[in-house]
Amino acid sequence: MRRLFLNLKIKERLFLILFLTSIIISGTSLSAFQFSLSSYDNILQQEIKDVLTLSSNIAEAKVKEIDEISFKIVTDKTVQDSLKIVKSTSSPSYKRYAAIDQLEDIILPWSQYRNYIASISIIDSANKQYSWGRTSKAIRDADEIISLRNNAYDNKGKAAWVEPAGDNNFITVVRNIRCMQNLTFESLGTLVLRIYPAKLFEENQLLHSKYFANMYVLSSDNITIYQSNKQPYTPNRFAKLNADSSYYIEDTGNGKLIISHITSPYTGWKFIIAIPYNIIYGKIIATRDIMLAVCLCAFGAAIFLGMMLYKGITVPVSQLTEQMKALEQGNFEITGEMNITAGQNRLDEIGKLQQDFYLMVKRINDLIKENYLKHITMQEAELKALQAQINPHFLYNTLESINWMAKINKQEPIAIMAKSLGNLLRNSIDTHNLLVPLKEELAILKDYLTIQSYRYEERLSVSIDIPDQYLNAMIPKLSLQPLIENSIQHGLEKLEGACQITVSATESKDRLCITVSDNGPGISEQRLEKLNNNEINPSGNSIGIKNIDERLKIVFGSEYGLKIESTIGYGTQVHMLVPYKGDEEVVQSIAGR
């Protein structure tokens, strides 16, 4: 087998390894999914069975308690003596009223004993009712009274349970009260207990919150005793209810339901839980999708590893062949150090061949470039020397000549603008000082405003209100001029009237706040928030403002920089925060951190 494998081509080996790996991973994943599905289904069945068993046990305990309460009442000596008096005295009398009061003293506490007891009534031999409890509404239907008495009489002293029917929403428990004295078993009346079904079974809804399950409790004759929703039970609703299986899936027409039921051995009642199929198996489907995703990822990983293996063997050989062909055509620009490193990382024959080939090509290429680059370098040096002869002093001298010519010709505005432009050019090219005193920055700003004042004339009004004590504060060079330019561009050019710009400074907690404010149209709240959070890519002059903010943060720290405030229709204020302690050296020390 090993010899056969070694005789295969490289591509065939890789395909075989990839195929077997994929089969193993997929088979393992599918087996794990099937095992998870089976385990989940078993756990679900057992959980539902346990809940149904618990529900049945709770209901049985309450039924037994109700039977015991009814037995204690019908066998109570005071109850029997009082009913004898009531039976023997049909007309109103003190003795009869006293007997009824004694009945109330006995039965009223029992009617409040449990919250599921709605009322307790006694029907005497003359069909007169006496009721106590949370609802003392008497039974008015004579046929119903007769039916209840007959049920109680037929049960021969045992409790008879009557399901809710018609307008009667209660479970009714009736019991014949028979005389225990001398064991005559003479009928003295009928005990009637009315029970709230919802409160009797309210503790049984353990699955509802988890699976949105609905519970039904049916009598042995499939009469509904209790239902947790408004859809009544019908014989065809759960067609397989009487089947041997206690757990099955049924399509009811409105969707599939998972049905599980048990029968209480004490009461004979059927406890049914109906869970929507999609609630349970939605999770199963999600599990299946996860497992399939795992399989696909594993398969993809196997393909990836196979491709990496394939590339590691065949691709280097193919690349080496292509590069040899390129070398044959006179192309010596083959990757240098990177390919040599790639060859050194391989210790096999392919790696050795790559390394030797790349070293050979590199040596040939170096020899070719050595003389050629020398010639190019000499030409570039000559060109740079010629370019260097045209320096900024030529521009300064030219502007100075324009200045004097304008003065000679009595063109004072041109002379002033030429001089101001020369000053701006000199300061923008001078990069020796990153920080300058505020007074020098204001001088630069005044040269800029001089030029702009001739352009906009009375439409531009700039006021500089900075106390002399702040003039030695150190700020980045050329940081105020872009702020003024921004106010002119976005304020003045969008206003019909004059644009008023104010430059002011205030000190607070070792900080100097230089504010440039204008009466322009303002900025919307959304755009202002994005500007302060750097969420808008700047364009035009906004690039300069962003650069100023970054320069301030780099030089002084992240707590300094620019902050923009604006209100639509009321203008914009740009605040520049810089450190200030009244001492230039302190600021420079902060900037040199």
Coordinates of C-alpha atoms in Angstrom, one line a residue:
M1 CA 0.0 0.0 0.0
R2 CA 2.8 2.4 0.9
R3 CA 4.6 1.6 -2.4
L4 CA 1.4 2.2 -4.3
F5 CA 0.9 5.5 -2.6
L6 CA 4.5 6.6 -3.3
N7 CA 4.1 5.8 -7.0
L8 CA 1.2 8.2 -7.4
K9 CA 1.7 11.7 -8.8
I10 CA 1.9 14.6 -6.4
K11 CA -1.5 15.9 -7.5
E12 CA -3.1 12.4 -7.0
R13 CA -1.6 12.1 -3.6
L14 CA -2.9 15.5 -2.5
F15 CA -6.3 14.7 -3.9
L16 CA -6.4 11.4 -2.0
I17 CA -5.3 13.0 1.3
L18 CA -7.9 15.8 0.9
F19 CA -10.7 13.4 0.0
L20 CA -10.0 11.0 3.0
T21 CA -9.6 14.0 5.4
S22 CA -12.9 15.5 4.2
I23 CA -14.7 12.1 4.5
I24 CA -13.4 11.5 8.1
I25 CA -14.3 15.1 9.3
S26 CA -17.7 15.1 7.6
G27 CA -18.6 11.6 8.9
T28 CA -17.5 12.6 12.5
S29 CA -19.5 15.8 12.4
L30 CA -22.6 14.1 11.1
S31 CA -22.3 11.4 13.7
A32 CA -22.0 14.0 16.4
F33 CA -25.0 15.8 15.1
Q34 CA -27.1 12.6 15.0
F35 CA -26.0 11.8 18.5
S36 CA -26.9 15.3 19.7
L37 CA -30.3 15.1 18.1
S38 CA -31.1 11.8 19.6
S39 CA -29.9 12.9 23.1
Y40 CA -31.9 16.1 22.9
D41 CA -35.0 14.2 21.9
N42 CA -34.6 11.8 24.8
I43 CA -34.0 14.6 27.2
L44 CA -37.1 16.5 25.9
Q45 CA -39.3 13.4 26.2
Q46 CA -38.1 12.8 29.7
E47 CA -38.5 16.4 30.8
I48 CA -42.1 16.5 29.5
K49 CA -42.9 13.2 31.1
D50 CA -41.5 14.4 34.4
V51 CA -43.5 17.6 34.2
L52 CA -46.7 15.7 33.4
T53 CA -46.1 13.3 36.3
L54 CA -45.5 16.2 38.6
S55 CA -48.7 17.9 37.3
S56 CA -50.7 14.8 37.9
N57 CA -49.2 14.3 41.4
I58 CA -50.0 17.9 42.4
A59 CA -53.5 17.6 41.0
E60 CA -54.0 14.3 42.8
A61 CA -52.8 15.8 46.1
K62 CA -55.3 18.6 45.8
V63 CA -58.2 16.2 44.8
K64 CA -57.4 14.1 47.8
E65 CA -57.4 17.2 50.0
I66 CA -60.8 18.2 48.6
D67 CA -62.1 14.7 49.3
E68 CA -60.8 14.9 52.8
I69 CA -62.3 18.3 53.4
S70 CA -65.7 17.2 52.1
F71 CA -65.5 14.0 54.3
K72 CA -64.6 16.1 57.4
I73 CA -67.6 18.3 56.7
V74 CA -70.2 15.6 56.1
T75 CA -69.0 13.6 59.1
D76 CA -68.8 16.6 61.5
K77 CA -71.3 15.9 64.4
T78 CA -72.3 19.6 64.6
V79 CA -73.1 19.7 60.9
Q80 CA -75.2 16.5 61.1
D81 CA -77.0 17.7 64.3
S82 CA -77.7 21.1 62.7
L83 CA -79.0 19.5 59.5
K84 CA -81.3 17.3 61.5
I85 CA -82.8 20.4 63.1
V86 CA -83.1 22.1 59.8
K87 CA -84.8 19.0 58.4
S88 CA -87.2 18.7 61.3
T89 CA -88.2 22.4 61.5
S90 CA -89.5 23.5 58.1
S91 CA -91.0 26.8 59.4
P92 CA -88.8 29.7 60.7
S93 CA -87.9 29.4 64.3
Y94 CA -85.1 30.4 66.6
K95 CA -83.9 26.8 66.8
R96 CA -83.6 26.6 63.0
Y97 CA -81.7 29.9 62.8
A98 CA -79.3 28.8 65.5
A99 CA -78.7 25.6 63.6
I100 CA -77.9 27.5 60.4
D101 CA -75.5 29.8 62.4
Q102 CA -73.7 26.6 63.6
L103 CA -73.4 25.4 60.1
E104 CA -71.8 28.7 59.1
D105 CA -69.4 28.6 62.0
I106 CA -68.2 25.2 60.7
I107 CA -68.2 25.6 56.9
L108 CA -67.1 29.3 56.5
P109 CA -63.5 28.6 57.6
W110 CA -63.3 25.6 55.3
S111 CA -64.5 27.8 52.4
Q112 CA -61.4 30.1 52.9
Y113 CA -59.0 27.2 53.5
R114 CA -57.6 27.1 50.0
N115 CA -57.6 29.7 47.2
Y116 CA -59.0 27.2 44.7
I117 CA -62.2 26.8 46.7
A118 CA -64.8 29.2 45.2
S119 CA -67.7 28.3 47.6
I120 CA -69.1 25.6 49.8
S121 CA -72.9 25.1 49.8
I122 CA -75.4 22.8 51.5
I123 CA -78.7 21.8 49.9
D124 CA -81.1 20.6 52.6
S125 CA -83.8 18.0 52.1
A126 CA -86.2 20.8 51.0
N127 CA -83.7 21.9 48.2
K128 CA -83.0 25.1 50.1
Q129 CA -79.4 26.3 49.6
Y130 CA -76.9 27.8 52.1
S131 CA -73.7 29.0 50.6
W132 CA -70.4 30.4 52.0
G133 CA -67.1 31.4 50.3
R134 CA -65.6 33.7 47.7
T135 CA -68.7 33.4 45.5
S136 CA -72.0 32.6 47.2
K137 CA -74.0 32.7 44.1
A138 CA -76.8 30.1 44.5
I139 CA -77.6 27.4 41.9
R140 CA -80.9 28.5 40.4
D141 CA -81.5 25.8 37.9
A142 CA -83.8 23.2 39.5
D143 CA -82.7 20.5 37.0
E144 CA -79.0 21.2 37.9
I145 CA -79.9 20.9 41.7
I146 CA -81.7 17.6 41.1
S147 CA -78.8 16.3 38.9
L148 CA -76.2 17.2 41.6
R149 CA -78.3 15.5 44.3
N150 CA -78.7 12.4 42.2
N151 CA -74.9 12.3 41.5
A152 CA -74.2 12.6 45.2
Y153 CA -76.9 10.0 46.1
D154 CA -75.6 7.5 43.5
N155 CA -72.1 7.7 44.8
K156 CA -73.3 6.4 48.2
G157 CA -71.5 8.9 50.4
K158 CA -68.4 9.2 48.3
A159 CA -67.4 12.5 46.5
A160 CA -68.7 12.9 43.0
W161 CA -66.8 15.2 40.6
V162 CA -68.8 17.1 38.0
E163 CA -67.0 18.8 35.1
P164 CA -67.7 22.4 34.0
A165 CA -70.5 22.7 31.6
G166 CA -72.5 25.5 29.9
D167 CA -72.3 28.7 32.0
N168 CA -70.9 26.9 34.9
N169 CA -67.1 27.5 34.8
F170 CA -66.5 25.6 38.1
I171 CA -65.5 22.1 38.9
T172 CA -68.3 20.9 41.2
V173 CA -67.7 18.3 44.0
V174 CA -70.9 16.9 45.5
R175 CA -71.3 14.5 48.4
N176 CA -74.4 13.1 50.1
I177 CA -74.6 14.0 53.8
R178 CA -75.9 10.9 55.6
C179 CA -76.8 10.5 59.2
M180 CA -74.0 8.6 61.0
Q181 CA -75.9 8.2 64.3
N182 CA -77.0 4.6 64.9
L183 CA -75.8 4.0 61.3
T184 CA -79.2 4.9 59.8
F185 CA -77.5 6.6 56.8
E186 CA -80.6 8.8 56.4
S187 CA -80.0 11.6 53.8
L188 CA -79.7 14.9 55.6
G189 CA -78.7 17.0 52.6
T190 CA -76.1 17.5 49.9
L191 CA -72.6 19.1 50.2
V192 CA -71.6 21.1 47.1
L193 CA -68.0 22.4 46.7
R194 CA -67.3 24.6 43.7
I195 CA -63.6 24.7 42.6
Y196 CA -61.7 27.2 40.4
P197 CA -60.1 25.1 37.6
A198 CA -57.4 27.7 36.9
K199 CA -56.3 27.9 40.5
L200 CA -56.5 24.2 40.9
F201 CA -54.0 23.6 38.0
E202 CA -52.1 26.9 38.0
E203 CA -48.9 25.3 39.4
N204 CA -48.9 22.8 36.6
Q205 CA -47.8 25.3 33.9
L206 CA -44.1 24.5 34.3
L207 CA -43.4 24.2 30.6
H208 CA -45.5 27.2 29.3
S209 CA -42.8 29.8 29.9
K210 CA -40.1 27.7 28.4
Y211 CA -41.8 26.1 25.4
F212 CA -45.1 28.1 25.1
A213 CA -46.9 24.8 25.8
N214 CA -50.7 24.5 26.3
M215 CA -52.2 22.2 28.9
Y216 CA -55.5 20.3 28.8
V217 CA -57.0 18.3 31.6
L218 CA -59.7 15.9 30.4
S219 CA -62.0 13.6 32.4
S220 CA -62.2 9.9 31.7
D221 CA -65.0 10.7 29.3
N222 CA -62.8 13.2 27.4
I223 CA -64.8 16.2 28.8
T224 CA -62.7 19.3 29.3
I225 CA -62.0 20.1 32.9
Y226 CA -59.3 22.7 32.3
Q227 CA -57.5 24.3 29.4
S228 CA -54.7 26.9 29.5
N229 CA -55.7 28.6 26.2
K230 CA -59.0 29.5 24.5
Q231 CA -59.0 26.7 22.0
P232 CA -61.3 24.0 23.3
Y233 CA -60.6 20.3 23.1
T234 CA -62.4 18.4 20.4
P235 CA -62.3 14.7 19.7
N236 CA -60.5 15.2 16.4
R237 CA -58.0 17.7 17.8
F238 CA -55.8 15.0 19.2
A239 CA -56.6 12.0 17.1
K240 CA -54.0 9.7 18.6
L241 CA -54.8 10.6 22.2
N242 CA -55.9 7.1 23.1
A243 CA -53.0 5.4 21.3
D244 CA -50.5 3.4 23.3
S245 CA -47.8 6.0 22.7
S246 CA -47.7 8.9 25.2
Y247 CA -45.5 11.0 22.9
Y248 CA -46.1 11.8 19.3
I249 CA -46.3 14.6 16.7
E250 CA -49.6 15.5 15.1
D251 CA -50.5 18.0 12.3
T252 CA -53.7 19.8 13.5
G253 CA -54.1 21.9 10.4
N254 CA -52.8 25.1 12.1
G255 CA -49.3 23.6 12.4
K256 CA -47.6 20.6 13.9
L257 CA -47.9 19.9 17.7
I258 CA -45.8 17.7 19.9
I259 CA -48.4 15.9 22.1
S260 CA -47.6 14.2 25.3
H261 CA -50.1 12.8 27.8
I262 CA -50.5 10.7 30.9
T263 CA -53.5 9.4 32.8
S264 CA -53.8 9.9 36.6
P265 CA -54.4 6.6 38.3
Y266 CA -56.3 8.2 41.1
T267 CA -58.7 10.5 39.2
G268 CA -58.6 8.9 35.8
W269 CA -58.0 12.4 34.3
K270 CA -55.8 12.8 31.2
F271 CA -53.1 15.5 31.4
I272 CA -52.1 16.7 28.0
I273 CA -49.3 19.0 27.0
A274 CA -49.3 20.4 23.4
I275 CA -46.0 22.1 22.4
P276 CA -45.7 23.9 19.0
Y277 CA -43.4 21.9 16.8
N278 CA -41.4 24.9 15.6
I279 CA -40.6 26.0 19.1
I280 CA -38.8 22.8 19.9
Y281 CA -37.4 21.8 16.5
G282 CA -36.4 25.4 15.7
K283 CA -33.6 24.8 18.2
I284 CA -32.9 21.5 16.6
I285 CA -32.7 23.1 13.2
A286 CA -30.3 25.7 14.6
T287 CA -28.2 22.9 16.0
R288 CA -28.2 21.2 12.6
D289 CA -27.2 24.4 10.9
I290 CA -24.3 24.8 13.3
M291 CA -23.2 21.2 12.7
L292 CA -23.4 21.7 8.9
A293 CA -21.5 25.0 9.3
V294 CA -18.8 23.0 11.3
C295 CA -18.7 20.4 8.5
L296 CA -18.3 23.1 5.9
C297 CA -15.6 24.9 7.8
A298 CA -13.8 21.6 8.4
F299 CA -14.1 20.8 4.7
G300 CA -12.9 24.3 3.8
A301 CA -10.0 23.9 6.2
A302 CA -9.1 20.6 4.6
I303 CA -9.2 22.2 1.1
F304 CA -7.1 25.2 2.4
L305 CA -4.5 22.9 3.9
G306 CA -4.4 20.8 0.7
M307 CA -4.0 23.9 -1.4
M308 CA -1.2 25.1 0.9
L309 CA 0.5 21.8 0.6
Y310 CA 0.0 21.8 -3.2
K311 CA 1.4 25.4 -3.4
G312 CA 4.3 24.5 -1.2
I313 CA 5.5 21.8 -3.6
T314 CA 4.4 22.6 -7.2
V315 CA 4.0 26.3 -7.1
P316 CA 7.7 27.1 -6.3
V317 CA 8.8 24.8 -9.1
S318 CA 6.4 26.6 -11.5
Q319 CA 7.6 30.0 -10.3
L320 CA 11.2 29.0 -10.8
T321 CA 10.5 27.9 -14.3
E322 CA 8.7 31.1 -15.2
Q323 CA 11.6 33.2 -13.8
M324 CA 14.1 31.2 -15.8
K325 CA 12.1 32.0 -18.9
A326 CA 12.0 35.7 -17.9
L327 CA 15.8 35.6 -17.4
E328 CA 16.2 34.1 -20.8
Q329 CA 14.3 37.1 -22.3
G330 CA 16.8 39.4 -20.6
N331 CA 14.6 40.4 -17.5
F332 CA 17.0 40.4 -14.5
E333 CA 14.4 42.3 -12.3
I334 CA 13.6 39.1 -10.3
T335 CA 12.7 39.5 -6.6
G336 CA 15.8 39.6 -4.5
E337 CA 16.0 39.2 -0.7
M338 CA 12.5 38.0 -0.3
N339 CA 12.9 35.0 -2.6
I340 CA 16.3 34.2 -1.1
T341 CA 14.7 34.1 2.3
A342 CA 11.9 31.8 0.9
G343 CA 14.6 29.5 -0.5
Q344 CA 16.4 29.5 2.9
N345 CA 13.2 28.5 4.7
R346 CA 13.1 25.2 2.7
L347 CA 15.7 22.5 3.5
D348 CA 14.8 20.3 0.6
E349 CA 16.1 20.2 -3.0
I350 CA 13.6 22.8 -4.2
G351 CA 14.7 25.3 -1.5
K352 CA 18.4 24.7 -2.4
L353 CA 17.6 25.2 -6.1
Q354 CA 15.6 28.4 -5.4
Q355 CA 18.4 29.9 -3.3
D356 CA 21.2 29.2 -5.7
F357 CA 19.1 30.5 -8.7
Y358 CA 18.1 33.8 -6.9
L359 CA 21.7 34.4 -5.7
M360 CA 23.0 34.0 -9.2
V361 CA 20.4 36.3 -10.7
K362 CA 21.1 38.9 -8.0
R363 CA 24.8 38.9 -8.6
I364 CA 24.3 39.4 -12.4
N365 CA 21.7 42.1 -11.8
D366 CA 24.0 43.9 -9.3
L367 CA 26.8 44.0 -11.8
I368 CA 24.4 45.4 -14.5
K369 CA 23.0 48.1 -12.1
E370 CA 26.3 49.2 -10.7
N371 CA 27.5 51.1 -13.7
Y372 CA 24.0 52.1 -14.9
L373 CA 22.9 53.6 -11.5
K374 CA 26.2 55.5 -11.3
H375 CA 25.4 57.2 -14.5
I376 CA 21.8 58.0 -13.4
T377 CA 23.0 59.4 -10.1
M378 CA 25.4 61.8 -11.7
Q379 CA 22.6 63.1 -14.0
E380 CA 20.2 63.6 -11.1
A381 CA 22.9 65.4 -9.1
E382 CA 23.4 67.8 -12.0
L383 CA 19.7 68.4 -12.3
K384 CA 19.3 69.1 -8.6
A385 CA 22.2 71.5 -8.7
L386 CA 20.4 73.5 -11.4
Q387 CA 17.1 73.5 -9.6
A388 CA 18.7 74.6 -6.4
Q389 CA 19.9 77.8 -8.1
I390 CA 16.3 79.0 -8.1
N391 CA 15.7 79.5 -4.4
P392 CA 13.2 81.4 -2.3
H393 CA 15.4 84.5 -2.3
F394 CA 14.5 85.0 -5.9
L395 CA 10.8 85.1 -5.0
Y396 CA 11.5 87.5 -2.1
N397 CA 13.6 89.8 -4.3
T398 CA 10.9 89.8 -6.9
L399 CA 8.2 90.7 -4.5
E400 CA 10.4 93.4 -3.0
S401 CA 11.0 94.8 -6.5
I402 CA 7.2 94.9 -7.1
N403 CA 6.8 96.7 -3.7
W404 CA 9.3 99.5 -4.7
M405 CA 7.9 99.8 -8.2
A406 CA 4.4 100.2 -6.7
K407 CA 5.7 102.9 -4.3
I408 CA 7.5 104.7 -7.1
N409 CA 4.3 104.7 -9.1
K410 CA 2.3 105.7 -6.0
Q411 CA 0.4 102.4 -6.0
E412 CA 0.3 102.0 -2.3
P413 CA -2.2 99.1 -2.2
I414 CA -0.1 97.0 -4.5
A415 CA 3.0 97.8 -2.5
I416 CA 1.3 96.8 0.8
M417 CA -0.1 93.6 -0.7
A418 CA 3.4 92.7 -2.2
K419 CA 5.1 93.3 1.1
S420 CA 2.5 91.3 3.0
L421 CA 2.7 88.4 0.5
G422 CA 6.5 88.4 0.9
N423 CA 6.2 88.2 4.7
L424 CA 3.7 85.3 4.4
L425 CA 6.0 83.4 1.9
R426 CA 9.0 83.9 4.2
N427 CA 7.2 82.6 7.2
S428 CA 5.6 79.6 5.4
I429 CA 9.0 78.4 4.1
D430 CA 10.9 78.9 7.3
T431 CA 10.6 75.6 9.2
H432 CA 13.2 76.1 11.8
N433 CA 10.7 76.9 14.6
L434 CA 7.7 74.7 15.2
L435 CA 6.4 76.9 18.0
V436 CA 6.3 80.7 17.9
P437 CA 5.1 83.4 20.3
L438 CA 1.5 84.4 19.9
K439 CA 2.6 88.0 18.9
E440 CA 4.6 86.6 15.9
E441 CA 1.6 84.5 14.8
L442 CA -0.6 87.6 15.1
A443 CA 1.9 89.5 12.8
I444 CA 1.6 86.7 10.2
L445 CA -2.2 86.9 10.6
K446 CA -2.2 90.7 10.0
D447 CA -0.2 90.2 6.8
Y448 CA -2.9 87.7 5.6
L449 CA -5.7 90.0 6.7
T450 CA -4.1 92.9 4.8
I451 CA -4.3 91.0 1.6
Q452 CA -7.9 89.8 2.2
S453 CA -9.0 93.3 3.2
Y454 CA -8.2 94.6 -0.3
R455 CA -10.1 91.7 -1.8
Y456 CA -13.3 92.0 0.3
E457 CA -13.1 95.6 1.4
E458 CA -16.0 96.6 3.7
R459 CA -17.5 93.1 3.6
L460 CA -14.8 91.8 6.0
S461 CA -14.3 93.1 9.5
V462 CA -11.7 91.5 11.8
S463 CA -11.3 92.4 15.5
I464 CA -8.3 91.1 17.5
D465 CA -8.9 91.3 21.2
I466 CA -6.0 89.6 23.0
P467 CA -4.5 91.1 26.1
D468 CA -0.8 91.8 26.1
Q469 CA -0.1 89.4 28.8
Y470 CA -0.8 86.4 26.5
L471 CA 1.4 87.6 23.6
N472 CA 4.3 85.5 24.7
A473 CA 2.3 82.3 24.8
M474 CA 3.8 79.7 22.5
I475 CA 1.6 78.1 19.8
P476 CA 2.3 76.1 16.6
K477 CA 3.4 78.3 13.7
L478 CA 0.7 79.1 11.1
S479 CA -2.1 77.8 13.2
L480 CA -4.4 80.9 13.4
Q481 CA -4.3 81.8 9.6
P482 CA -6.2 78.6 8.5
L483 CA -8.9 79.3 11.1
I484 CA -9.5 82.9 9.8
E485 CA -9.4 81.5 6.2
N486 CA -12.0 78.9 7.2
S487 CA -14.3 81.7 8.6
I488 CA -13.9 83.7 5.4
Q489 CA -14.6 80.7 3.2
H490 CA -17.6 79.4 5.1
G491 CA -18.9 82.6 6.6
L492 CA -18.2 85.7 4.5
E493 CA -18.6 84.0 1.1
K494 CA -22.1 82.7 2.2
L495 CA -23.3 85.9 3.7
E496 CA -24.9 88.8 1.8
G497 CA -23.8 91.4 4.3
A498 CA -20.5 92.0 6.2
C499 CA -18.7 89.2 7.9
Q500 CA -17.5 90.0 11.4
I501 CA -14.6 87.9 12.7
T502 CA -13.3 88.2 16.3
V503 CA -10.0 86.7 17.6
S504 CA -9.9 86.6 21.5
A505 CA -8.1 84.8 24.2
T506 CA -9.0 83.6 27.8
E507 CA -7.1 81.8 30.4
S508 CA -8.5 78.9 32.6
K509 CA -6.7 76.3 34.7
D510 CA -3.2 76.6 33.1
R511 CA -4.8 76.7 29.7
L512 CA -5.1 79.4 27.1
C513 CA -8.2 79.3 24.9
I514 CA -7.8 81.3 21.7
T515 CA -11.2 81.7 20.0
V516 CA -12.0 82.6 16.4
S517 CA -15.7 83.5 16.1
D518 CA -17.7 84.7 13.1
N519 CA -21.3 85.6 12.3
G520 CA -21.6 83.2 9.4
P521 CA -24.6 80.9 8.7
G522 CA -23.4 78.3 11.2
I523 CA -23.2 74.4 11.1
S524 CA -26.0 71.9 11.7
E525 CA -25.8 69.8 14.9
Q526 CA -25.3 66.5 13.0
R527 CA -22.4 67.8 11.0
L528 CA -20.9 69.7 14.0
E529 CA -20.9 66.4 16.0
K530 CA -19.2 64.5 13.2
L531 CA -16.6 67.3 12.8
N532 CA -15.7 67.3 16.5
N533 CA -15.5 63.5 16.4
N534 CA -13.4 63.4 13.2
E535 CA -16.1 61.3 11.5
I536 CA -16.2 63.5 8.3
N537 CA -13.3 63.2 5.9
P538 CA -12.1 66.8 5.5
S539 CA -11.8 68.5 2.1
G540 CA -10.5 71.9 1.0
N541 CA -9.6 74.1 3.9
S542 CA -11.0 71.6 6.4
I543 CA -7.8 69.6 5.8
G544 CA -5.8 72.5 7.3
I545 CA -8.1 72.6 10.4
K546 CA -7.7 68.9 10.9
N547 CA -3.9 69.2 10.6
I548 CA -3.9 72.0 13.2
D549 CA -5.9 69.8 15.6
E550 CA -3.5 66.9 15.1
R551 CA -0.4 69.2 15.4
L552 CA -1.8 70.5 18.8
K553 CA -2.4 67.0 20.1
I554 CA 1.0 65.7 19.0
V555 CA 2.9 68.7 20.4
F556 CA 0.9 69.3 23.6
G557 CA -1.0 66.1 24.3
S558 CA -4.5 64.7 23.6
E559 CA -6.2 67.0 26.1
Y560 CA -5.4 70.0 23.8
G561 CA -6.6 70.8 20.3
L562 CA -9.5 72.4 18.5
K563 CA -13.1 72.3 19.5
I564 CA -15.9 73.7 17.3
E565 CA -19.1 75.3 18.5
S566 CA -21.9 76.5 16.2
T567 CA -25.5 77.3 16.0
I568 CA -27.5 77.6 12.7
G569 CA -28.0 81.4 12.0
Y570 CA -25.7 82.5 14.9
G571 CA -22.3 81.8 13.6
T572 CA -19.4 79.5 14.5
Q573 CA -16.7 79.6 17.2
V574 CA -13.4 77.6 16.9
H575 CA -11.6 77.2 20.2
M576 CA -7.8 76.5 20.2
L577 CA -6.6 75.0 23.6
V578 CA -2.9 75.3 24.4
P579 CA -1.0 75.0 27.7
Y580 CA -0.2 78.3 29.4
K581 CA 1.4 79.2 32.7
G582 CA 2.6 82.6 31.9
D583 CA 6.1 81.2 31.2
E584 CA 7.4 80.4 27.8
E585 CA 9.8 77.7 29.1
V586 CA 7.0 75.9 30.8
V587 CA 5.1 75.6 27.5
Q588 CA 8.3 74.5 25.7
S589 CA 8.8 71.8 28.2
I590 CA 5.3 70.6 27.7
A591 CA 5.8 70.6 24.0
G592 CA 9.0 68.6 24.3
R593 CA 7.4 65.7 26.2

